[in-house]
Coordinates of C-alpha atoms in Angstrom, one line a residue:
Chain A
M294 CA -42.5 55.8 95.4
D295 CA -43.0 52.1 95.6
P296 CA -44.9 50.9 92.5
T297 CA -45.5 47.4 93.7
P298 CA -48.7 46.9 95.6
V299 CA -48.4 45.0 98.9
D300 CA -50.7 42.2 97.8
T301 CA -49.9 41.6 94.2
T302 CA -52.7 39.7 92.4
V303 CA -51.7 40.4 88.8
A304 CA -48.1 40.6 87.6
V305 CA -47.1 41.5 84.1
R306 CA -43.5 41.1 83.0
A307 CA -41.9 42.3 79.8
L308 CA -45.2 42.0 77.9
T309 CA -44.7 42.6 74.2
K310 CA -47.2 42.8 71.4
R311 CA -46.5 43.7 67.8
Y312 CA -48.8 44.2 64.8
G313 CA -46.5 43.9 61.8
R314 CA -43.7 46.3 62.3
S315 CA -45.6 48.3 64.9
T316 CA -44.8 47.5 68.5
V317 CA -48.0 48.2 70.5
L318 CA -46.7 46.9 73.8
D319 CA -43.0 47.3 74.5
R320 CA -41.8 45.1 77.4
V321 CA -44.5 46.3 79.8
D322 CA -44.0 45.6 83.5
L323 CA -47.0 46.0 85.8
D324 CA -48.2 44.9 89.2
L325 CA -51.8 45.1 90.4
G326 CA -53.2 44.5 93.8
R327 CA -56.7 44.7 95.3
G328 CA -58.3 48.0 94.7
V329 CA -59.0 50.2 91.7
T330 CA -56.2 51.0 89.3
G331 CA -56.7 53.5 86.5
L332 CA -55.0 53.2 83.2
L333 CA -54.5 56.5 81.4
G334 CA -52.9 57.2 78.1
P335 CA -53.6 58.8 74.7
N336 CA -55.1 56.9 71.8
G337 CA -52.7 54.3 70.5
A338 CA -50.8 54.1 73.8
G339 CA -51.5 50.4 74.0
K340 CA -54.1 50.5 76.8
T341 CA -56.7 48.3 75.0
T342 CA -54.1 45.9 73.8
L343 CA -52.8 45.5 77.4
L344 CA -56.3 45.0 78.7
R345 CA -57.1 42.4 76.0
C346 CA -54.0 40.5 76.9
L347 CA -55.0 40.5 80.6
A348 CA -58.5 39.5 79.6
T349 CA -57.0 36.5 77.7
T350 CA -58.7 37.5 74.4
L351 CA -55.4 38.5 72.8
A352 CA -52.1 36.6 73.0
P353 CA -48.9 38.6 73.5
D354 CA -45.8 38.0 71.4
G355 CA -43.6 37.9 74.4
G356 CA -43.5 38.3 78.1
E357 CA -45.5 36.8 80.9
I358 CA -48.8 37.3 82.8
R359 CA -49.6 35.9 86.2
A360 CA -53.0 36.5 87.7
F361 CA -53.8 34.9 91.0
G362 CA -50.9 32.6 90.3
L363 CA -52.4 31.5 87.0
D364 CA -50.5 31.6 83.7
P365 CA -52.9 32.2 80.7
A366 CA -50.3 30.7 78.4
H367 CA -51.4 27.3 79.7
R368 CA -54.7 26.2 78.4
G369 CA -56.1 24.9 81.7
Q370 CA -54.9 27.8 83.7
R371 CA -56.3 30.2 81.1
T372 CA -59.7 28.7 81.7
G373 CA -59.2 28.9 85.4
L374 CA -58.3 32.6 85.1
R375 CA -61.4 33.2 82.9
R376 CA -63.5 31.8 85.8
R377 CA -62.3 34.7 88.0
L378 CA -62.5 37.4 85.3
G379 CA -65.1 40.0 84.4
Y380 CA -64.3 41.9 81.2
L381 CA -65.9 45.0 79.7
P382 CA -64.4 45.4 76.2
Q383 CA -64.0 48.8 74.5
D384 CA -66.6 47.9 71.8
P385 CA -68.9 45.4 73.4
G386 CA -71.1 43.7 70.8
F387 CA -74.6 42.5 71.5
Y388 CA -77.3 40.3 69.9
P389 CA -79.8 43.1 69.0
H390 CA -82.8 40.7 69.1
F391 CA -82.0 39.5 72.6
T392 CA -83.7 41.1 75.6
V393 CA -81.5 42.6 78.3
F394 CA -82.3 39.6 80.5
E395 CA -81.5 37.1 77.8
L396 CA -78.2 38.7 76.9
A397 CA -77.1 38.7 80.6
D398 CA -78.4 35.2 81.0
Y399 CA -76.4 34.1 77.9
V400 CA -73.2 35.4 79.3
A401 CA -74.0 33.9 82.7
I402 CA -74.2 30.5 81.0
L403 CA -70.9 31.2 79.3
K404 CA -69.6 31.8 82.8
E405 CA -70.7 28.3 83.7
L406 CA -73.8 29.2 85.8
T407 CA -75.9 26.3 84.6
D408 CA -78.4 26.1 87.4
R409 CA -81.3 28.2 86.2
A410 CA -82.6 29.5 89.5
E411 CA -79.1 30.5 90.7
R412 CA -78.3 32.0 87.3
H413 CA -81.5 34.1 87.1
R414 CA -80.9 35.4 90.6
E415 CA -77.4 36.5 89.6
V416 CA -78.7 38.1 86.4
R417 CA -81.3 40.1 88.4
R418 CA -78.6 41.1 90.9
V419 CA -76.3 42.5 88.3
L420 CA -79.1 44.2 86.4
A421 CA -80.2 45.9 89.6
E422 CA -76.5 47.0 90.2
V423 CA -76.5 48.9 87.0
D424 CA -80.1 50.2 87.3
L425 CA -81.4 48.1 84.4
A426 CA -83.8 45.9 86.4
D427 CA -86.8 47.6 84.9
R428 CA -85.5 47.1 81.4
A429 CA -85.1 43.3 81.7
R430 CA -87.6 42.6 79.0
T431 CA -86.5 45.4 76.6
R432 CA -84.7 44.2 73.4
V433 CA -81.1 45.3 73.2
R434 CA -81.7 47.1 69.9
K435 CA -84.1 49.5 71.7
L436 CA -81.5 50.5 74.3
S437 CA -79.8 53.9 74.3
G438 CA -76.0 54.0 74.1
G439 CA -75.7 54.6 77.9
M440 CA -78.0 51.6 78.6
K441 CA -76.0 49.4 76.4
Q442 CA -72.9 50.4 78.2
R443 CA -74.6 49.6 81.5
L444 CA -75.6 46.2 80.2
A445 CA -72.0 45.6 79.1
L446 CA -70.9 46.5 82.7
A447 CA -73.6 44.2 84.1
Q448 CA -72.3 41.2 82.2
A449 CA -68.8 41.9 83.5
L450 CA -70.1 41.7 87.0
L451 CA -71.7 38.3 86.6
A452 CA -70.3 35.4 88.7
D453 CA -68.7 37.9 91.2
P454 CA -65.3 38.1 89.5
D455 CA -62.0 38.6 91.4
L456 CA -60.5 40.6 88.5
L457 CA -62.5 43.2 86.7
I458 CA -61.1 44.6 83.5
L459 CA -63.0 47.6 82.2
D460 CA -62.0 49.3 79.0
E461 CA -63.4 52.9 79.0
P462 CA -66.5 51.9 81.1
T463 CA -67.8 55.5 81.5
V464 CA -68.2 56.2 77.8
G465 CA -71.8 57.1 77.1
L466 CA -72.8 57.5 80.7
D467 CA -74.5 60.7 81.8
P468 CA -73.3 62.5 85.0
E469 CA -75.7 60.7 87.3
Q470 CA -74.9 57.3 85.9
R471 CA -71.2 58.1 86.1
M472 CA -71.7 58.9 89.8
R473 CA -73.5 55.6 90.3
F474 CA -70.8 53.8 88.4
R475 CA -68.1 55.3 90.6
A476 CA -69.9 54.3 93.7
L477 CA -70.3 50.7 92.4
V478 CA -66.7 50.3 91.2
S479 CA -65.2 51.8 94.4
R480 CA -67.3 49.3 96.4
L481 CA -66.2 46.5 94.1
G482 CA -62.6 47.6 94.5
E483 CA -62.7 47.0 98.3
S484 CA -62.3 43.3 97.8
R485 CA -61.3 42.8 94.1
T486 CA -58.7 43.8 91.6
V487 CA -60.2 46.4 89.2
L488 CA -58.3 47.8 86.3
L489 CA -60.0 50.4 84.2
S490 CA -58.8 52.4 81.3
T491 CA -60.2 55.9 80.8
H492 CA -59.6 59.2 79.2
Q493 CA -61.3 60.9 82.1
T494 CA -58.9 62.1 84.7
E495 CA -61.9 63.0 86.9
D496 CA -62.7 59.2 87.1
V497 CA -59.1 58.5 88.2
A498 CA -59.2 61.2 90.8
A499 CA -62.6 60.0 92.2
L500 CA -62.0 56.2 92.0
C501 CA -58.5 55.0 91.7
E502 CA -56.0 54.3 94.5
R503 CA -53.3 53.7 91.8
V504 CA -52.8 55.1 88.4
V505 CA -50.7 53.8 85.5
V506 CA -49.9 56.1 82.5
M507 CA -49.0 54.5 79.2
N508 CA -47.5 56.2 76.1
G509 CA -46.1 54.6 73.0
G510 CA -46.6 51.1 74.3
R511 CA -44.7 51.7 77.5
V512 CA -45.6 52.4 81.1
V513 CA -44.3 55.9 81.8
F514 CA -45.8 56.3 85.3
E515 CA -47.0 54.1 88.0
G516 CA -48.1 55.5 91.4
T517 CA -51.0 57.2 93.3
P518 CA -53.1 59.9 91.8
R519 CA -51.5 62.4 94.2
E520 CA -48.1 61.4 93.0
L521 CA -49.3 61.9 89.4
A522 CA -50.4 65.4 90.2
G523 CA -47.1 65.9 92.0
V524 CA -45.3 65.4 88.7
A525 CA -46.5 68.9 87.9
A526 CA -45.6 70.4 91.3
G527 CA -44.1 73.9 90.8
Q528 CA -44.9 73.9 87.1
V529 CA -48.6 75.0 87.1
W530 CA -49.3 78.7 86.8
I531 CA -52.3 80.9 86.4
S532 CA -52.0 84.1 84.4
D533 CA -54.2 86.8 83.0
E534 CA -52.5 87.0 79.6
P535 CA -51.8 84.0 77.3
P536 CA -48.2 82.9 78.1
S537 CA -46.0 83.3 75.0
G538 CA -43.1 81.0 76.1
S539 CA -45.1 78.0 77.3
A540 CA -46.1 75.2 75.0
L541 CA -48.8 73.9 77.4
F542 CA -51.5 76.3 78.3
W543 CA -55.3 76.7 77.9
R544 CA -58.0 79.2 78.8
T545 CA -60.0 78.3 81.8
A546 CA -63.7 78.9 82.5
D547 CA -63.0 82.2 84.3
G548 CA -61.1 83.6 81.3
R549 CA -57.7 83.3 82.8
Y550 CA -54.9 81.0 81.5
R551 CA -53.5 77.9 83.0
A552 CA -50.0 77.2 81.9
L553 CA -47.7 74.2 82.5
G554 CA -43.9 74.5 82.6
E555 CA -42.0 77.7 83.2
N556 CA -43.5 80.6 85.1
P557 CA -45.1 83.0 82.5
P558 CA -44.9 86.8 83.0
G559 CA -47.4 87.7 85.8
G560 CA -48.1 84.1 86.6
T561 CA -49.1 82.9 90.0
P562 CA -48.5 79.3 91.2
A563 CA -51.5 76.9 91.2
V564 CA -52.2 73.6 92.9
P565 CA -51.4 70.9 90.4
A566 CA -54.1 68.5 89.3
I567 CA -53.9 64.9 87.9
E568 CA -54.5 66.3 84.5
D569 CA -51.5 68.6 84.8
G570 CA -49.2 65.8 85.7
Y571 CA -50.6 63.6 83.0
L572 CA -50.1 66.3 80.3
L573 CA -46.6 67.0 81.5
L574 CA -45.7 63.3 81.4
L575 CA -46.9 63.1 77.8
G576 CA -45.4 66.4 76.9
A577 CA -48.2 66.9 74.5
P578 CA -48.7 70.5 73.2
V579 CA -52.1 71.9 74.1
E580 CA -53.8 74.3 71.7
A581 CA -54.7 77.6 73.3
V582 CA -58.5 78.1 73.4
A583 CA -59.3 81.6 72.1
Chain B
M127 CA -106.4 56.0 101.8
S128 CA -106.4 56.2 105.6
T129 CA -108.6 54.0 107.9
T130 CA -109.5 54.3 111.5
W131 CA -110.8 50.7 111.9
H132 CA -108.3 47.9 112.2
L133 CA -108.5 44.1 112.3
P134 CA -109.0 42.7 115.8
D135 CA -106.1 40.5 116.9
E136 CA -108.4 37.5 117.0
L137 CA -109.4 37.9 113.3
T138 CA -105.8 38.4 112.3
E139 CA -104.8 35.3 114.1
R140 CA -107.7 33.3 112.4
Y141 CA -106.6 34.7 109.0
A142 CA -103.0 33.8 109.5
T143 CA -103.8 30.3 110.5
G144 CA -106.3 29.8 107.7
R145 CA -109.4 29.5 109.8
L146 CA -111.6 32.0 107.9
D147 CA -114.1 31.2 105.2
P148 CA -113.5 32.5 101.7
A149 CA -115.8 35.5 102.0
Q150 CA -114.1 36.6 105.3
V151 CA -110.6 36.0 103.6
M152 CA -111.6 38.4 100.8
S153 CA -112.9 41.0 103.2
V154 CA -109.7 40.8 105.3
E155 CA -107.4 41.0 102.3
A156 CA -109.3 44.0 100.9
H157 CA -108.6 45.7 104.2
L158 CA -104.9 44.5 104.3
A159 CA -104.4 46.0 100.8
R160 CA -104.9 49.5 102.1
C161 CA -103.8 49.2 105.7
G162 CA -100.1 49.0 106.4
R163 CA -100.6 48.7 110.2
C164 CA -102.7 45.6 109.8
R165 CA -100.4 44.1 107.2
A166 CA -97.5 44.5 109.6
A167 CA -99.5 42.7 112.3
V168 CA -99.9 39.6 110.1
P169 CA -97.2 37.1 111.1
Y170 CA -95.0 35.7 108.3
E171 CA -91.7 33.9 107.8
P172 CA -89.2 36.3 106.2
E173 CA -87.3 33.4 104.4
W174 CA -90.6 32.2 102.9
L175 CA -91.6 35.7 101.8
A176 CA -88.2 36.3 100.2
A177 CA -88.3 33.0 98.4
S178 CA -91.8 33.7 97.2
W179 CA -90.9 37.1 95.9
E180 CA -87.9 35.6 94.1
R181 CA -90.1 33.0 92.4
V182 CA -92.5 35.8 91.3
A183 CA -89.7 37.9 90.0
D184 CA -88.3 34.9 88.1
V185 CA -91.6 34.3 86.4
V186 CA -92.0 38.0 85.5
D187 CA -88.4 38.5 84.2
R188 CA -87.7 35.1 82.8
P189 CA -87.8 35.4 79.0
A190 CA -90.0 33.0 77.1
P191 CA -87.8 30.4 75.4
R192 CA -87.3 31.1 71.7
L193 CA -88.6 28.7 69.0
A194 CA -85.2 27.2 68.5
E195 CA -84.8 26.7 72.3
R196 CA -88.2 25.0 72.5
V197 CA -87.4 22.6 69.6
L198 CA -84.0 21.8 71.1
H199 CA -85.5 21.2 74.5
R200 CA -88.0 18.8 73.0
F201 CA -85.1 16.8 71.7
G202 CA -83.7 16.6 75.2
V203 CA -81.2 19.4 75.1
P204 CA -80.8 21.1 78.5
G205 CA -82.2 24.6 78.8
H206 CA -78.9 26.4 79.2
V207 CA -77.3 24.6 76.2
A208 CA -80.4 25.4 74.1
R209 CA -80.0 29.1 75.1
L210 CA -76.3 29.0 74.1
L211 CA -77.2 27.4 70.8
S212 CA -79.9 29.9 70.1
A213 CA -77.2 32.6 69.7
T214 CA -75.4 30.7 67.0
P215 CA -75.3 32.9 63.9
S216 CA -75.8 30.0 61.5
L217 CA -78.9 28.9 63.5
S218 CA -80.6 32.2 63.1
R219 CA -83.9 32.5 61.3
A220 CA -82.3 34.3 58.4
W221 CA -79.7 31.6 57.9
L222 CA -82.2 28.7 58.2
A223 CA -84.6 30.5 55.8
A224 CA -81.8 30.9 53.2
L225 CA -80.8 27.3 53.6
T226 CA -84.4 26.1 53.2
A227 CA -84.9 28.3 50.2
V228 CA -81.8 26.9 48.4
L229 CA -82.9 23.4 49.1
A230 CA -86.5 24.0 48.1
F231 CA -85.3 25.5 44.8
A232 CA -83.2 22.4 44.1
V233 CA -86.2 20.1 44.9
A234 CA -88.5 22.2 42.8
C235 CA -86.1 22.1 39.8
A236 CA -85.6 18.4 40.1
R237 CA -89.4 17.8 40.2
L238 CA -90.1 20.2 37.4
V239 CA -87.5 18.6 35.1
P240 CA -87.3 14.9 36.3
G241 CA -84.2 13.0 35.3
D242 CA -82.2 16.1 34.4
E243 CA -78.6 15.3 35.3
D244 CA -77.6 19.0 35.5
V245 CA -80.0 19.6 38.3
L246 CA -78.9 16.5 40.2
L247 CA -75.2 17.4 39.7
A248 CA -75.7 20.9 40.9
F249 CA -77.5 19.6 44.0
L250 CA -74.8 17.0 44.7
L251 CA -72.0 19.6 44.3
V252 CA -73.7 22.3 46.5
A253 CA -75.2 20.1 49.2
P254 CA -71.9 19.1 50.9
V255 CA -70.9 22.7 51.2
L256 CA -74.0 23.9 52.9
P257 CA -73.3 22.4 56.4
V258 CA -69.6 23.4 56.0
A259 CA -70.7 27.0 55.4
G260 CA -72.9 26.8 58.5
V261 CA -70.1 25.6 60.7
A262 CA -67.7 28.2 59.2
V263 CA -69.9 31.1 60.3
A264 CA -71.0 29.5 63.6
Y265 CA -68.2 30.9 65.7
G266 CA -65.5 33.6 65.5
R267 CA -64.6 37.2 65.8
H268 CA -65.8 38.2 62.4
V269 CA -69.2 36.5 62.5
D270 CA -70.3 36.8 66.1
P271 CA -70.9 40.3 67.6
V272 CA -70.5 39.1 71.1
H273 CA -67.3 37.3 70.5
E274 CA -65.0 39.7 72.4
I275 CA -67.1 39.2 75.5
Q276 CA -67.5 35.5 75.2
A277 CA -63.8 35.0 74.4
A278 CA -63.0 36.0 78.0
T279 CA -65.4 33.4 79.5
P280 CA -64.5 29.8 80.5
M281 CA -66.9 28.4 78.0
S282 CA -65.2 30.0 75.0
G283 CA -62.9 28.2 72.6
P284 CA -63.2 24.5 71.8
R285 CA -66.2 23.8 74.1
L286 CA -68.5 26.5 72.5
F287 CA -67.2 25.9 69.0
L288 CA -67.8 22.2 69.1
L289 CA -71.2 22.6 70.7
R290 CA -72.3 25.0 68.0
A291 CA -70.6 23.0 65.2
V292 CA -72.5 19.8 66.2
A293 CA -75.8 21.6 66.3
V294 CA -75.2 23.3 63.0
L295 CA -74.2 20.0 61.4
A296 CA -77.2 18.3 62.7
V297 CA -79.5 20.9 61.4
G298 CA -77.7 21.3 58.1
L299 CA -77.5 17.6 57.4
G300 CA -81.0 17.1 58.6
L301 CA -82.5 19.7 56.3
T302 CA -80.4 18.6 53.3
G303 CA -81.3 15.0 54.1
G304 CA -85.0 16.0 54.1
A305 CA -84.6 17.6 50.7
T306 CA -82.9 14.5 49.4
L307 CA -85.9 12.4 50.3
L308 CA -88.1 14.7 48.2
F309 CA -85.9 14.3 45.1
P310 CA -87.5 12.2 42.3
G311 CA -86.0 8.8 41.4
P312 CA -83.9 6.4 43.5
L313 CA -82.5 7.6 46.7
G314 CA -78.9 6.4 46.1
P315 CA -77.7 8.9 43.5
S316 CA -79.3 11.9 45.2
A317 CA -77.8 10.9 48.6
A318 CA -74.3 10.8 47.2
W319 CA -73.5 14.2 48.8
L320 CA -73.7 12.8 52.3
L321 CA -70.2 11.3 52.7
P322 CA -68.4 14.3 51.0
A323 CA -70.4 16.5 53.4
L324 CA -69.1 14.5 56.4
V325 CA -65.5 14.6 55.1
L326 CA -65.6 18.3 54.4
S327 CA -67.2 19.0 57.8
L328 CA -64.6 16.9 59.7
G329 CA -61.9 18.5 57.6
L330 CA -63.1 21.9 58.7
L331 CA -63.1 20.9 62.3
A332 CA -59.6 19.4 61.9
L333 CA -58.3 22.6 60.3
S334 CA -60.0 25.0 62.6
G335 CA -57.4 24.7 65.4
R336 CA -54.8 26.1 62.9
I337 CA -56.8 28.6 60.9
S338 CA -60.1 30.3 61.4
P339 CA -63.3 28.4 60.5
L340 CA -64.1 31.0 57.9
L341 CA -60.8 30.5 56.1
A342 CA -61.0 26.7 56.5
G343 CA -64.4 26.6 55.0
A344 CA -63.3 28.8 52.1
V345 CA -60.3 26.5 51.5
L346 CA -62.3 23.3 51.6
A347 CA -65.2 24.6 49.4
T348 CA -62.7 25.9 46.9
G349 CA -60.9 22.5 46.9
W350 CA -64.2 20.7 46.5
F351 CA -65.4 22.7 43.6
G352 CA -61.9 22.7 42.1
A353 CA -61.8 18.9 42.2
A354 CA -65.2 18.7 40.6
L355 CA -64.0 21.0 37.8
I356 CA -60.9 18.9 37.2
C357 CA -63.1 15.7 37.0
H358 CA -65.3 17.4 34.4
A359 CA -62.6 19.2 32.4
V360 CA -59.7 16.8 32.5
L361 CA -61.2 13.4 33.2
N362 CA -64.4 14.0 31.3
D363 CA -66.6 12.5 34.0
R364 CA -68.8 15.0 35.8
F365 CA -70.1 12.4 38.3
L366 CA -66.7 11.0 39.1
P367 CA -66.8 12.6 42.6
F368 CA -69.9 10.6 43.4
H369 CA -68.9 7.2 42.0
P370 CA -68.9 4.2 44.4
A371 CA -65.1 4.2 44.4
A372 CA -65.0 7.8 45.4
Q373 CA -67.6 7.1 48.1
A374 CA -65.3 4.5 49.5
L375 CA -62.5 7.0 49.5
Y376 CA -64.7 9.5 51.4
G377 CA -65.6 6.8 53.9
A378 CA -62.0 6.0 54.6
A379 CA -61.2 9.7 54.9
A380 CA -64.1 10.2 57.4
L381 CA -62.8 7.3 59.4
A382 CA -59.3 8.8 59.5
L383 CA -60.5 12.3 60.3
L384 CA -62.8 11.2 63.2
P385 CA -60.1 10.1 65.6
L386 CA -58.0 13.1 64.5
V387 CA -60.7 15.5 65.4
Y388 CA -61.3 13.6 68.7
L389 CA -57.6 13.8 69.7
R390 CA -57.4 17.4 68.8
R391 CA -60.7 18.4 70.4
R392 CA -59.1 20.6 73.1
R393 CA -57.1 22.4 70.5
L394 CA -60.0 23.2 68.1
A395 CA -60.0 26.8 69.3
P396 CA -60.8 29.1 66.4
G397 CA -60.3 32.7 67.4
E398 CA -58.6 31.5 70.5
P399 CA -55.4 33.5 70.9
R400 CA -52.2 31.5 70.3
W401 CA -50.2 31.9 73.4
T402 CA -46.5 31.4 73.1
R403 CA -44.3 30.1 75.9
P404 CA -42.9 32.9 78.0
Q405 CA -39.9 34.6 76.4
W406 CA -38.8 36.0 79.7
T407 CA -39.0 34.5 83.1
R408 CA -39.1 36.3 86.3
P409 CA -35.9 35.8 88.4

């Protein structure tokens, strides 16, 4: 397994962030290239902190970031990096009295699109990308959660960024919107660097060429989704009875039990999925569903 | 609705070249509206059509400028800057209404009880803090719901903060100045808040690169009221902060702070993360 992409656009070295005595990022090393990279990890793993450092909204306590050769520790280069950045934060805030068009227009101005005609064309483009064109005149306070999430995604797409950082972008999207989102992001990933954090292993399987798993502020896995699933090779079993010796098992939709680890009595081997590899990496006990 | 009759080529050609009278144009367009085949036969320039649709879409989608934007535009502020400023928390209608109410109350009290020193003193003490409070809540993570998004854009940091601060100061000083003109009696004493307001505002800008504007505003307001309390309790002169000698001191302080703020203008980055130099360098 070679964790370094061929065309590295973003390099992170020994990135460290502490809040008081708690170390949220612990000397994280990471390389990103063009394409979509998924960031998986449990709550508190440091995913959002890492994304905020990369999005230049949070300064690390130590380590180094280089994106397209730019060092955000330098003021001028930080601004240069922001010109090539699209960022969807975990909890995007809005001005509720603004319309959808006004909010996107506002962020477009912040991205230095000062020519009105060009800016409005760009706003219409991104609203159409996220299927919000017919809501352009709706006030933000009247949008549903899914629509707000799509608006947050639209603002990240403004000015055609080279680096897209998306923190849990599929939260609040219904299955159809999620499919559209996957199609959009996989198209964007053809020519850009996209890093998205998610709790959805299905998103990773459908979208990501690479996957990074974080736990306790460290990168514990970096590779392809197939390699992540391969972590569980030979350790996934299906049985009719709840396995007594296995700490990781759950009941599936067909009433049988999927177990990770040692072969339970009567167990038959199963093809490992990304979720299996992820759970084994974290070693988290799974409650059996009665 | 289907149709069996279609425009003759000669009529289509005369329509496309503008050689029909208005009645014929209306008749042809009524037919074109329901006949795709004839519409397709009318020659057009794709670029012209695309540009026309874009202009139409822009007119339909473009939001009407807000009141604040229209006012700013009238004062010569470019449209995109006016839109940026319209999102400033301390330029919101609620904030401006509260500020106007405070000033109106002060003016009403002064006019109802002319010559009352307590009313004048209260106005002079509060007036310098009003624009400072406006700047303190103009920018930052805790006062702006969109801060996390805008912090990742190239306009964030000193550029946006200074833009908003200047606008808020202009509005705050303007409204307070207007209230001063409505005060009874000579203008001099009731305008004695102006220089302290300038010093406190410049002080906030100077501090904001080191601490958040909210904290800087709180520190300065506390210091200002504390100094006034000391003048009253220890020096037995409630109006000492507004004496001519004190005004000279404020003038000197403002002159000293102006170049300092100018020199540090690129570092006035409240809420901007403080990046340290790399602790580790790639071999």
